[in-house]
Coordinates of N, CA and C in Angstrom, one line a residue:
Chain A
X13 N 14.6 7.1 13.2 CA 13.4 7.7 13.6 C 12.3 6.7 14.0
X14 N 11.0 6.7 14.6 CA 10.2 6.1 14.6 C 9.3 5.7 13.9
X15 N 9.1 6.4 12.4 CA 9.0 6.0 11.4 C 9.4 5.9 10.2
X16 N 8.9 5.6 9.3 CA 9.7 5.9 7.9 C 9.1 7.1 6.7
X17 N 10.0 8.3 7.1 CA 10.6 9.0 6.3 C 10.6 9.8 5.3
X18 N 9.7 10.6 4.0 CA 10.3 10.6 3.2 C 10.1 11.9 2.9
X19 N 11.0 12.4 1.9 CA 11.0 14.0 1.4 C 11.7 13.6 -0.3
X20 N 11.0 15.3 -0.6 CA 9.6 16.5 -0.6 C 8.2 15.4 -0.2
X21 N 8.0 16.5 0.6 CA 6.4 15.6 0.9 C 6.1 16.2 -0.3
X22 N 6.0 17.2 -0.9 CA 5.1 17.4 -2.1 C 6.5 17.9 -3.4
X23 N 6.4 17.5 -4.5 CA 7.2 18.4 -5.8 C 6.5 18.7 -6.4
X24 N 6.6 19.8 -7.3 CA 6.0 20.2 -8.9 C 7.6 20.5 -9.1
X25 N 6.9 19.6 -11.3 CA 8.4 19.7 -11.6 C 7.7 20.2 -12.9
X26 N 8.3 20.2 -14.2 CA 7.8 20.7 -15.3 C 8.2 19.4 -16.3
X27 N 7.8 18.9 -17.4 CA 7.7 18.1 -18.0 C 9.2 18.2 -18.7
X28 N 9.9 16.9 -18.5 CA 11.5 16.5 -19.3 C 12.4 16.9 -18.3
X29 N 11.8 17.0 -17.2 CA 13.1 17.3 -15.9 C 13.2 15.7 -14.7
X30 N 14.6 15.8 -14.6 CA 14.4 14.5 -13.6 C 13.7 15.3 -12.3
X31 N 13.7 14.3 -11.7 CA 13.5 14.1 -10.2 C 14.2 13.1 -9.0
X32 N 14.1 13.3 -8.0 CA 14.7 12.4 -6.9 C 14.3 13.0 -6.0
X33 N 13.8 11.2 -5.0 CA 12.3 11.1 -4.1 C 13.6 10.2 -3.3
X34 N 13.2 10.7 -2.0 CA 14.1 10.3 -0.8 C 13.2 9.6 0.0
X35 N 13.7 8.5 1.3 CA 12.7 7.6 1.7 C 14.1 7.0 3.0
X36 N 13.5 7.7 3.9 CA 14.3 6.9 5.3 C 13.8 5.9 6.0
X37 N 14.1 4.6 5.9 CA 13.1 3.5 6.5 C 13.6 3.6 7.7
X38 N 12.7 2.8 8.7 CA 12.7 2.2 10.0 C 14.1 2.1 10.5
X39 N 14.4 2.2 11.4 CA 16.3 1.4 11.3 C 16.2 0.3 12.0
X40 N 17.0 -0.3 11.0 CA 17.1 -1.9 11.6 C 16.2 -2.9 10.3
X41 N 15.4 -2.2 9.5 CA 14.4 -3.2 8.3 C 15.8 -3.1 7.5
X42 N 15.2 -4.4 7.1 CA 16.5 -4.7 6.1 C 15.9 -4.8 4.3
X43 N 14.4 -4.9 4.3 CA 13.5 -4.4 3.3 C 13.6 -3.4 2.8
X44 N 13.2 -3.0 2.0 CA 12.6 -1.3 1.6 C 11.7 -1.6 0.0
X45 N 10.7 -0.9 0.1 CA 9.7 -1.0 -1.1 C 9.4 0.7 -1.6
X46 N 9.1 0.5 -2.9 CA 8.6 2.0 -3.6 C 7.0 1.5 -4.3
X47 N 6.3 2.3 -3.9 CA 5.0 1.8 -4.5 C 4.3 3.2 -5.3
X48 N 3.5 3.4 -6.3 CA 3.0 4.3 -6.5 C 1.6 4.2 -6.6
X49 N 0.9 5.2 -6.2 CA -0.4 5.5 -6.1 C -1.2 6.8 -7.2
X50 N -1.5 6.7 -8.5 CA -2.3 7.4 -8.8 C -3.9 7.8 -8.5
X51 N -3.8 9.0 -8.7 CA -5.5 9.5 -8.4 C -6.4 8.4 -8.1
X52 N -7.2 8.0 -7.1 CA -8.0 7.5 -6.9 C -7.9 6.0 -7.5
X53 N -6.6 5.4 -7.5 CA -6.4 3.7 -7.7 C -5.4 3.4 -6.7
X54 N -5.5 2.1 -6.2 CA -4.5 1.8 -5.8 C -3.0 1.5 -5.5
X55 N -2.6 1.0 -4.6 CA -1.0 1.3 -5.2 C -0.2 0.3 -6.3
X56 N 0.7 0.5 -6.5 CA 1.4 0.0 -8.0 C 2.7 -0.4 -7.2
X57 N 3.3 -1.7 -6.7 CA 4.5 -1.9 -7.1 C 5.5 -1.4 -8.1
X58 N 6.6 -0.6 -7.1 CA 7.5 -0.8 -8.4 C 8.8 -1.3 -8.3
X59 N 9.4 -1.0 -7.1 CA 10.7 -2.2 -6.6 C 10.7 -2.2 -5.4
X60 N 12.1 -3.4 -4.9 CA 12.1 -3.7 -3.8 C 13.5 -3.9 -3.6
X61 N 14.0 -3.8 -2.1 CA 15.1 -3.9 -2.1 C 15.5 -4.7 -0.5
X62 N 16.2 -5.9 -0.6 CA 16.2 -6.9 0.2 C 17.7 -6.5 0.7
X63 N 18.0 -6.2 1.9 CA 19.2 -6.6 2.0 C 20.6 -6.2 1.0
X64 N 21.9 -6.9 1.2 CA 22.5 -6.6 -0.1 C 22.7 -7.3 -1.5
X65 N 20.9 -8.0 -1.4 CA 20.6 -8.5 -2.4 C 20.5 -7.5 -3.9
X66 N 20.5 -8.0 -5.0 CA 20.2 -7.6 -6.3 C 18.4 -7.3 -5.9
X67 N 18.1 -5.9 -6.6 CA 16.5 -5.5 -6.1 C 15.7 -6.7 -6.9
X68 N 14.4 -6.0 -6.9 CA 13.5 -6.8 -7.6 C 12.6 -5.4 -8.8
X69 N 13.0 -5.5 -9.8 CA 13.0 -4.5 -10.3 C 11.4 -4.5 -11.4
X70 N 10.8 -5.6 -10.8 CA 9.9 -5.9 -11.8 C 8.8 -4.6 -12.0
X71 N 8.4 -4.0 -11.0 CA 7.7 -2.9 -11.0 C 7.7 -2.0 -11.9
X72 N 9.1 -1.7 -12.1 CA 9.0 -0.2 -13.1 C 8.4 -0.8 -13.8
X73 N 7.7 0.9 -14.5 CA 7.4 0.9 -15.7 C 7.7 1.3 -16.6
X74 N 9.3 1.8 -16.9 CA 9.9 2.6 -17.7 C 11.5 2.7 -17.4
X75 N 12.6 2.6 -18.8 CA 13.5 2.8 -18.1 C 14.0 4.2 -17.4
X76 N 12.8 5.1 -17.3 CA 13.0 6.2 -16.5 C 13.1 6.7 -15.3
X77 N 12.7 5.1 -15.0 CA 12.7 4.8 -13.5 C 13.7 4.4 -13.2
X78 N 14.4 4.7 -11.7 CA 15.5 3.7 -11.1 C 15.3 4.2 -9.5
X79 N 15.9 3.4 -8.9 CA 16.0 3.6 -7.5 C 17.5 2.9 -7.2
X80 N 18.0 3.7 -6.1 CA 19.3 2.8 -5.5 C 18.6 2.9 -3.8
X81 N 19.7 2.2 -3.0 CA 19.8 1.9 -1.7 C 20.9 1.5 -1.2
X82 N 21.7 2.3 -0.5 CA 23.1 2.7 0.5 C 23.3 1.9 1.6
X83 N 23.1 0.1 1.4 CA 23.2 -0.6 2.3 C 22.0 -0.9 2.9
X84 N 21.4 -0.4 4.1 CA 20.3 -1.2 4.4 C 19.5 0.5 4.9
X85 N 20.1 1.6 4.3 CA 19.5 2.7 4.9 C 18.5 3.4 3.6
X86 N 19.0 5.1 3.5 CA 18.5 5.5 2.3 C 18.2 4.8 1.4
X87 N 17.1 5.8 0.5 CA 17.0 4.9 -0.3 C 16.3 6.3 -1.7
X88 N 17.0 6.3 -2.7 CA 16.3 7.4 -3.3 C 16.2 6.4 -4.8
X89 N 14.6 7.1 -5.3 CA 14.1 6.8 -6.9 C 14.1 8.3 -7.6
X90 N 14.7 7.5 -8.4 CA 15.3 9.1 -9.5 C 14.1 8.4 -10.8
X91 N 13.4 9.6 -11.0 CA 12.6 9.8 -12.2 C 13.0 10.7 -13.4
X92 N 13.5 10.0 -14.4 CA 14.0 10.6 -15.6 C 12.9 11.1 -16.6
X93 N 13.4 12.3 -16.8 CA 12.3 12.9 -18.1 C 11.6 12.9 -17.8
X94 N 10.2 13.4 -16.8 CA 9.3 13.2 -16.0 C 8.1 13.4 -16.9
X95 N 7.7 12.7 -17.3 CA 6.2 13.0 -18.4 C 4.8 13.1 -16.9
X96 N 3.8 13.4 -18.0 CA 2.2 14.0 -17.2 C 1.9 13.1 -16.4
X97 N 2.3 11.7 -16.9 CA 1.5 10.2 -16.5 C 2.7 9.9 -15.3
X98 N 3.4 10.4 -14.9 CA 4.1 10.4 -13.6 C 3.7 10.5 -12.5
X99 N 3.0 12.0 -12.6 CA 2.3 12.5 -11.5 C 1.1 11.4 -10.9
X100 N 1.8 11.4 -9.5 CA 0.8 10.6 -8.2 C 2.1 10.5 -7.2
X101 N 0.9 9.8 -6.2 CA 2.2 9.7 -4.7 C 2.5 8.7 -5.0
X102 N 4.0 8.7 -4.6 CA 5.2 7.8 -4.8 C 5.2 7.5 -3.1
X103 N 5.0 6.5 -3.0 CA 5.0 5.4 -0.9 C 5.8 4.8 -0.7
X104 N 6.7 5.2 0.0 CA 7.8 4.1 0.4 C 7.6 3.2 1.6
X105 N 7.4 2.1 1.6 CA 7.4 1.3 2.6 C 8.7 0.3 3.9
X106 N 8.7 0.2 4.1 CA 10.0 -0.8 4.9 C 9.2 -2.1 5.9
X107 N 10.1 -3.0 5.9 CA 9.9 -4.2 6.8 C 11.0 -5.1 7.3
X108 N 11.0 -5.3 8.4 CA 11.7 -5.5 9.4 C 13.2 -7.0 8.4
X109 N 12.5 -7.8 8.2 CA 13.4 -8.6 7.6 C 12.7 -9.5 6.5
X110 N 13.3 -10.5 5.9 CA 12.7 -11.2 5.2 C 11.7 -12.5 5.4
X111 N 10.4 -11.9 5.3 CA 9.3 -13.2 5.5 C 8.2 -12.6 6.9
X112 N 8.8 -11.2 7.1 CA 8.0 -10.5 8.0 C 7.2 -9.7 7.3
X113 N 5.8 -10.0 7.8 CA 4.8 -9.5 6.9 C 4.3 -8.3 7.2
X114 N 4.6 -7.6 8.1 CA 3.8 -5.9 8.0 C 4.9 -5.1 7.4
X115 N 4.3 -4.8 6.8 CA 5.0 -3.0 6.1 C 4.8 -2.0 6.2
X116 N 5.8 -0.9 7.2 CA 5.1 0.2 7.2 C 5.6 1.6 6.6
X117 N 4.6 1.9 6.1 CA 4.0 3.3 5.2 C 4.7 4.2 5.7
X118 N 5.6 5.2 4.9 CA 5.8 6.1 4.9 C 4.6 7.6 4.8
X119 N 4.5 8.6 4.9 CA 3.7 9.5 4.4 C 3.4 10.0 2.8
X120 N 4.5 9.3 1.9 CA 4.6 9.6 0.6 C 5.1 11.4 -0.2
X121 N 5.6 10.7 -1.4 CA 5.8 12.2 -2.0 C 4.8 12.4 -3.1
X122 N 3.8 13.8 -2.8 CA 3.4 13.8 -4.1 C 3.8 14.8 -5.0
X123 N 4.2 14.1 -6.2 CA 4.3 14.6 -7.8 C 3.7 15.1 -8.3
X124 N 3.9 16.0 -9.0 CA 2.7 16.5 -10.3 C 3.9 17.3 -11.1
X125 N 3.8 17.1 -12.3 CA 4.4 17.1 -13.3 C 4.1 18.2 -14.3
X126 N 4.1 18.9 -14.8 CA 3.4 20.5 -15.3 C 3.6 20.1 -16.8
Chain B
X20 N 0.2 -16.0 -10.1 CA -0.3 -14.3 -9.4 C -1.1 -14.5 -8.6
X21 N -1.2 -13.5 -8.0 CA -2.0 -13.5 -6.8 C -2.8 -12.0 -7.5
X22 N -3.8 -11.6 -7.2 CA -5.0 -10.1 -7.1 C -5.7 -10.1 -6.0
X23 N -6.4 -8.8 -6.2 CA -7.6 -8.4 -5.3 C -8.8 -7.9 -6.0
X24 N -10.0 -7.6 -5.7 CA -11.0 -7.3 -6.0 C -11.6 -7.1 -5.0
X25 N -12.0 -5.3 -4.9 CA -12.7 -5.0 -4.1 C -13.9 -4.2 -4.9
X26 N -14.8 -4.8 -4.1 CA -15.8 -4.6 -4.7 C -17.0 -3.8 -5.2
X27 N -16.7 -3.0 -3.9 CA -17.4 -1.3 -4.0 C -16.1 -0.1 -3.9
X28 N -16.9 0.5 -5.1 CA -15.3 1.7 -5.2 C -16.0 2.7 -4.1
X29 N -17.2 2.8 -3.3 CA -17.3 3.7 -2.5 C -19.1 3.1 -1.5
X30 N -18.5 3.5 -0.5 CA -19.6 3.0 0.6 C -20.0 4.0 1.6
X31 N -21.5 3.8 1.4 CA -22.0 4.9 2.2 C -22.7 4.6 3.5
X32 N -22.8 4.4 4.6 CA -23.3 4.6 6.0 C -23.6 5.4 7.0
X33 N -24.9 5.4 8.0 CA -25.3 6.2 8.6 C -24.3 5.8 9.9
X34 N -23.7 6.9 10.7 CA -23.0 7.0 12.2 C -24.0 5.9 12.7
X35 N -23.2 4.5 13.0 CA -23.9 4.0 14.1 C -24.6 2.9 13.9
X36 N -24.4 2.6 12.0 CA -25.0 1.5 11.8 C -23.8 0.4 11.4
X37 N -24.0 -0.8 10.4 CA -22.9 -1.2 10.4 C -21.9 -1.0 9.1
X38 N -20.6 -1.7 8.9 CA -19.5 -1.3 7.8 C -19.2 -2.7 7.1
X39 N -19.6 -2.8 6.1 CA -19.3 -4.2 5.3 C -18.7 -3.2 4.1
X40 N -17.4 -3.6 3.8 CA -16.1 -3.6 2.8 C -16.1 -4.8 2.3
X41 N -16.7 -5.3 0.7 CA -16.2 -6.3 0.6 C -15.0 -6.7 -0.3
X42 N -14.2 -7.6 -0.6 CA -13.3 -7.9 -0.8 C -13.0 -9.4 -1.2
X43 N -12.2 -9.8 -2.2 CA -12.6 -11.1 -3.1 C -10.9 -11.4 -3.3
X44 N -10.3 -12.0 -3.7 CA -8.6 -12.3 -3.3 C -8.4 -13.9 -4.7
X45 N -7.3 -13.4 -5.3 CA -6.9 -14.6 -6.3 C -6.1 -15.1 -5.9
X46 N -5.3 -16.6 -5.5 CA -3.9 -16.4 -5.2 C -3.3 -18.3 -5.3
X47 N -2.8 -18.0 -6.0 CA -2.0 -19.6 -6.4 C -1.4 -20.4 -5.3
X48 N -1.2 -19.5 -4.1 CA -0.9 -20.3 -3.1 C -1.7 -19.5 -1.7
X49 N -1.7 -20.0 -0.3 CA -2.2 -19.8 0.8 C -2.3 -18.2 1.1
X50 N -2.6 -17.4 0.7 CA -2.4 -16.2 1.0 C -2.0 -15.3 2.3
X51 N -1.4 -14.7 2.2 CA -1.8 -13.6 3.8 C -2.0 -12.4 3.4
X52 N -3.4 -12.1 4.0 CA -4.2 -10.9 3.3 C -4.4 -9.7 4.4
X53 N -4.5 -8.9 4.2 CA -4.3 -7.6 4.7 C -5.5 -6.3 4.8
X54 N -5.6 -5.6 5.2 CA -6.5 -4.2 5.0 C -5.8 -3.3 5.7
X55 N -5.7 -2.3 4.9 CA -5.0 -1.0 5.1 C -5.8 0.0 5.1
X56 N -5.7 1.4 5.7 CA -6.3 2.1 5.8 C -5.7 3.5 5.3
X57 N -6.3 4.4 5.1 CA -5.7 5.6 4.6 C -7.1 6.9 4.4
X58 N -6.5 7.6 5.4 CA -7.1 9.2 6.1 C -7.0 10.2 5.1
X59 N -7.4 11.1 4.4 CA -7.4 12.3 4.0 C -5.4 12.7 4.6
X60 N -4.7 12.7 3.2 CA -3.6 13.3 3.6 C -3.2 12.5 4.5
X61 N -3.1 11.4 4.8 CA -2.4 10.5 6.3 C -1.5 9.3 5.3
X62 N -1.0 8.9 5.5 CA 0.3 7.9 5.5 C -1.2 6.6 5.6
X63 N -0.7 5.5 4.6 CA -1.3 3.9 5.1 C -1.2 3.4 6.4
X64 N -2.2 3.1 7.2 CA -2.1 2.5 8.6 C -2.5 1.2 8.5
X65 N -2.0 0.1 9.0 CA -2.6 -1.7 9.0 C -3.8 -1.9 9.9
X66 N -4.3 -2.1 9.5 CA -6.0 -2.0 10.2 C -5.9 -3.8 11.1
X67 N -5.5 -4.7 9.9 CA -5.2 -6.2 10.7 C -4.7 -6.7 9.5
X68 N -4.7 -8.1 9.7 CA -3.9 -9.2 9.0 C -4.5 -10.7 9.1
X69 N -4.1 -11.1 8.7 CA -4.5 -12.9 8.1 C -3.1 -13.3 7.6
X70 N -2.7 -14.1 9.1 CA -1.7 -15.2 8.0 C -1.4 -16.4 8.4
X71 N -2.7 -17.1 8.0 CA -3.1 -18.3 8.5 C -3.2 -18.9 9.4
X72 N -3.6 -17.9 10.8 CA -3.8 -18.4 12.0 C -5.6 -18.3 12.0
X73 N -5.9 -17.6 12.7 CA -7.0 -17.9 13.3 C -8.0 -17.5 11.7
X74 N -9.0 -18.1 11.6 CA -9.6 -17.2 10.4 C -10.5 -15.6 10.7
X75 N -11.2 -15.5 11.9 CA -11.4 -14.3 12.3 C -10.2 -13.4 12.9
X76 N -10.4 -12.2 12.0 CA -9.1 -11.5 12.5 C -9.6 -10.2 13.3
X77 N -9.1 -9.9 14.4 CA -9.9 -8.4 14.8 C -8.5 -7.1 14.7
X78 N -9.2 -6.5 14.9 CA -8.2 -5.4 14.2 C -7.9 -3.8 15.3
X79 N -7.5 -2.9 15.0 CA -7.7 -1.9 15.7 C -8.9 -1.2 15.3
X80 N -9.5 -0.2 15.7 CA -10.6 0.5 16.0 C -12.2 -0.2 15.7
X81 N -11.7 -1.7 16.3 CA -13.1 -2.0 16.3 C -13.5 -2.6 15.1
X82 N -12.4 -3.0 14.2 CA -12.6 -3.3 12.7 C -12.6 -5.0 12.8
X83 N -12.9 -6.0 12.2 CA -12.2 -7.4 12.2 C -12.8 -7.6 11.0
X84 N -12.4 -9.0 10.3 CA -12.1 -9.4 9.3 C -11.9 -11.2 8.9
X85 N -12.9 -11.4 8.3 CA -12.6 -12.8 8.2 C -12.4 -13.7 7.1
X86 N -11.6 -15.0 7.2 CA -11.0 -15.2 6.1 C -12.1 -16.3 5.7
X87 N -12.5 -16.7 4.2 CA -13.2 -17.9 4.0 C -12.7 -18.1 2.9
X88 N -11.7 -19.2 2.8 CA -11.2 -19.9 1.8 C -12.4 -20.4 0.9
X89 N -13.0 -21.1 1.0 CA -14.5 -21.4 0.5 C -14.4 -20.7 -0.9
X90 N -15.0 -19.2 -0.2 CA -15.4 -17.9 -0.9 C -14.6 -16.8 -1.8
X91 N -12.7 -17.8 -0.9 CA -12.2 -16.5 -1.7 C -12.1 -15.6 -1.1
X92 N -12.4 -14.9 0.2 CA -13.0 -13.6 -0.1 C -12.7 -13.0 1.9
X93 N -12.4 -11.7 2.0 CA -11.8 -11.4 3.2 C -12.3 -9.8 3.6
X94 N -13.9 -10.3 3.8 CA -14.7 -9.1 4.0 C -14.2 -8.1 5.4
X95 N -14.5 -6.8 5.0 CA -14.2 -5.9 6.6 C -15.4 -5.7 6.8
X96 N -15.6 -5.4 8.8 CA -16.8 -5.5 9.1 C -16.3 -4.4 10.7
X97 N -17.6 -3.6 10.4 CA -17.3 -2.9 11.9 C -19.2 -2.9 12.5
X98 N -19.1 -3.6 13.6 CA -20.7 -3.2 14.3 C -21.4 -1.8 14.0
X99 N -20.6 -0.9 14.3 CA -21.5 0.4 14.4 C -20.2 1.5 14.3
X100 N -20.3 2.7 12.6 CA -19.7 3.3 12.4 C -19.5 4.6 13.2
X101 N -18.5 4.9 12.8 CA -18.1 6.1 13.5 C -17.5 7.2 12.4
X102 N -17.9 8.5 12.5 CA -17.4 9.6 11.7 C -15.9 9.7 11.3
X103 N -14.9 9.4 12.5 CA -13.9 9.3 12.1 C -13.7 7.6 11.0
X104 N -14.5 6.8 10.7 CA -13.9 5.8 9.8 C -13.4 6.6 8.5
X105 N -14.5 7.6 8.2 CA -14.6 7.7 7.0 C -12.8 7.8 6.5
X106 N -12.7 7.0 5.4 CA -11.3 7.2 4.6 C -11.3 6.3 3.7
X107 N -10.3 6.0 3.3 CA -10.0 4.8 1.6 C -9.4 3.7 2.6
X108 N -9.9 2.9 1.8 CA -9.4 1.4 2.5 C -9.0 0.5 1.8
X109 N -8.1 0.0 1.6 CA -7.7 -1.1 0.7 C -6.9 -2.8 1.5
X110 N -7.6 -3.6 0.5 CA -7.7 -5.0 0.7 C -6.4 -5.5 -0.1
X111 N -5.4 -6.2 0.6 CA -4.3 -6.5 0.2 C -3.7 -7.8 0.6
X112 N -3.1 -8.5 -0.7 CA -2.9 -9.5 -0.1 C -1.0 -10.1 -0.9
X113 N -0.7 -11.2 -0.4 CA 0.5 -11.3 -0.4 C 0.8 -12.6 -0.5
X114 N 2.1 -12.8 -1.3 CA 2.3 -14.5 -0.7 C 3.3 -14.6 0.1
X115 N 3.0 -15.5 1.4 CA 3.9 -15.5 2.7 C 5.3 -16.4 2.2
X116 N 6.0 -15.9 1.3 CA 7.8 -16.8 1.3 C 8.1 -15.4 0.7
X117 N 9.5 -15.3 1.1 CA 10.4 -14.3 0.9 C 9.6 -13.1 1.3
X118 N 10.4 -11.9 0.7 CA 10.1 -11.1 0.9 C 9.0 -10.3 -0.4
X119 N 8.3 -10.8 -0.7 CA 7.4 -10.4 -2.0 C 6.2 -9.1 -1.6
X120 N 6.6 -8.4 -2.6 CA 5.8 -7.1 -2.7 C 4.2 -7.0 -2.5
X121 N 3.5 -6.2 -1.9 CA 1.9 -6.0 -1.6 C 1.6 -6.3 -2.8
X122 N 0.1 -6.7 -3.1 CA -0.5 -6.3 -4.1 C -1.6 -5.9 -3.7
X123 N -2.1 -5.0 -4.1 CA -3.0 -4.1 -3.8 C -4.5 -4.2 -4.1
X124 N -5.6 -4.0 -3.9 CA -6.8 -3.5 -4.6 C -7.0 -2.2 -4.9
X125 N -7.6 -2.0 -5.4 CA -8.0 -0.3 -6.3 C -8.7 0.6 -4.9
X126 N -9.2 0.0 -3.9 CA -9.7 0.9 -2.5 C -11.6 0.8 -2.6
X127 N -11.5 1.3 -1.7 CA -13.0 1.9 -1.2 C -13.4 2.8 -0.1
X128 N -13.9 3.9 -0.6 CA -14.1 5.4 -0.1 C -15.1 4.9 0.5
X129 N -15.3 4.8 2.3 CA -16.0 4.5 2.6 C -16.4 6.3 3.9
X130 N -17.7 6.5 3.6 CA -18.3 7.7 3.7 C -19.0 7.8 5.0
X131 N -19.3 8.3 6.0 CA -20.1 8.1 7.3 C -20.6 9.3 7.6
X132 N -22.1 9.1 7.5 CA -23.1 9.9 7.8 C -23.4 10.3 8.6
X133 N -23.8 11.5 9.0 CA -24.3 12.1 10.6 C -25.6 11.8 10.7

């Protein structure tokens, strides 16, 4: 597509249920980033995924987090046990290759956790 | 590490006068710094960039940005506001090897008055 991707634009889930947040980058980036954004702060790193490199996993903040990626395409973060402090938009970003500096923004999913 | 610091969590201006965003950057090596933009409900848009070419950067809608190593610091600036600026704006900066994740500033709601 022309951009990048991602669905549920919006979930409500209930507290102790997973989730999984879908994110179609650019075609052709060989990048892909997950960033989170709560209420009114900025975004939060939380992985990255280079190629068929090993990610960069430093971001999470929990092992309730994970994300995989299917080569250089999809790319889904599965949220386990979904607590209150979850809830915010989840941004997926993509970039063309390694050392190329624009990243572009998906529309985001937002969360909210009951 | 690298940070950001922006400096006003919210700016207010009359249609038509000018836009100062400021913005303050930590970073252990040469940076390439960024400003993003983001609309009510809209996906992050790149407003411009700095990566170590010219130190004045200009941007789309009339926005530019300049870098002063000196100061640290990679203020936004627009002549004369316009109703549609109003949105969240965030100052972002990066370090240019590999493929390394944004880091973000907290934003600034910047407001435009009729």
């Amino acid at each position: 597509g022309a951009g990048v991707s991602q669905s549920p634009s919006n979930k409500v889930t209930e507290k102790g249920k997973d989730v999984e947040l879908r994110c179609d980058p650019i075609s052709g980036h060989t990048a892909l980033y997950w960033y989170r954004q709560r209420l009114g702060q900025g975004l939060e790193f939380l992985i990255y995924f280079q190629g068929n490199s090993a990610p960069d996993k430093s971001g999470l903040p929990s092992d309730r987090f994970s994300a995989e990626r299917t080569g250089e395409s999809v790319s889904t973060l599965t949220i386990q046990r979904t607590q209150q402090e979850d809830s915010a938009v989840y941004l997926c970003a993509s970039s063309l290759e390694a050392g190329r500096e624009t990243q572009y923004f998906g529309p985001g999913t937002r969360l909210l956790v009951l | 590490a690298q940070s950001v610091t922006q400096l006003d969590s919210h700016v207010s201006v009359s249609e038509g006068t000018p836009v100062l965003l400021r913005c303050n950057y930590s970073s252990s090596y040469s940076p390439s710094l960024f400003w993003y933009v983001q609309h009510p409900n809209k996906g992050l848009q790149l407003l411009l960039k700095y990566t170590s070419a010219a130190t004045l950067v200009k941007g789309i809608n009339g926005f530019e940005a300049e870098f002063k190593k000196s100061e640290t610091s990679f203020h936004l600036t627009k002549p004369s506001a316009h109703m549609s600026d109003a949105a969240e704006y965030f100052c972002v900066v990066r370090i240019p090897s590999g493929n390394t994740p944004l880091v973000f500033g907290k934003g600034t709601r910047l407001s435009v008055i009729a």
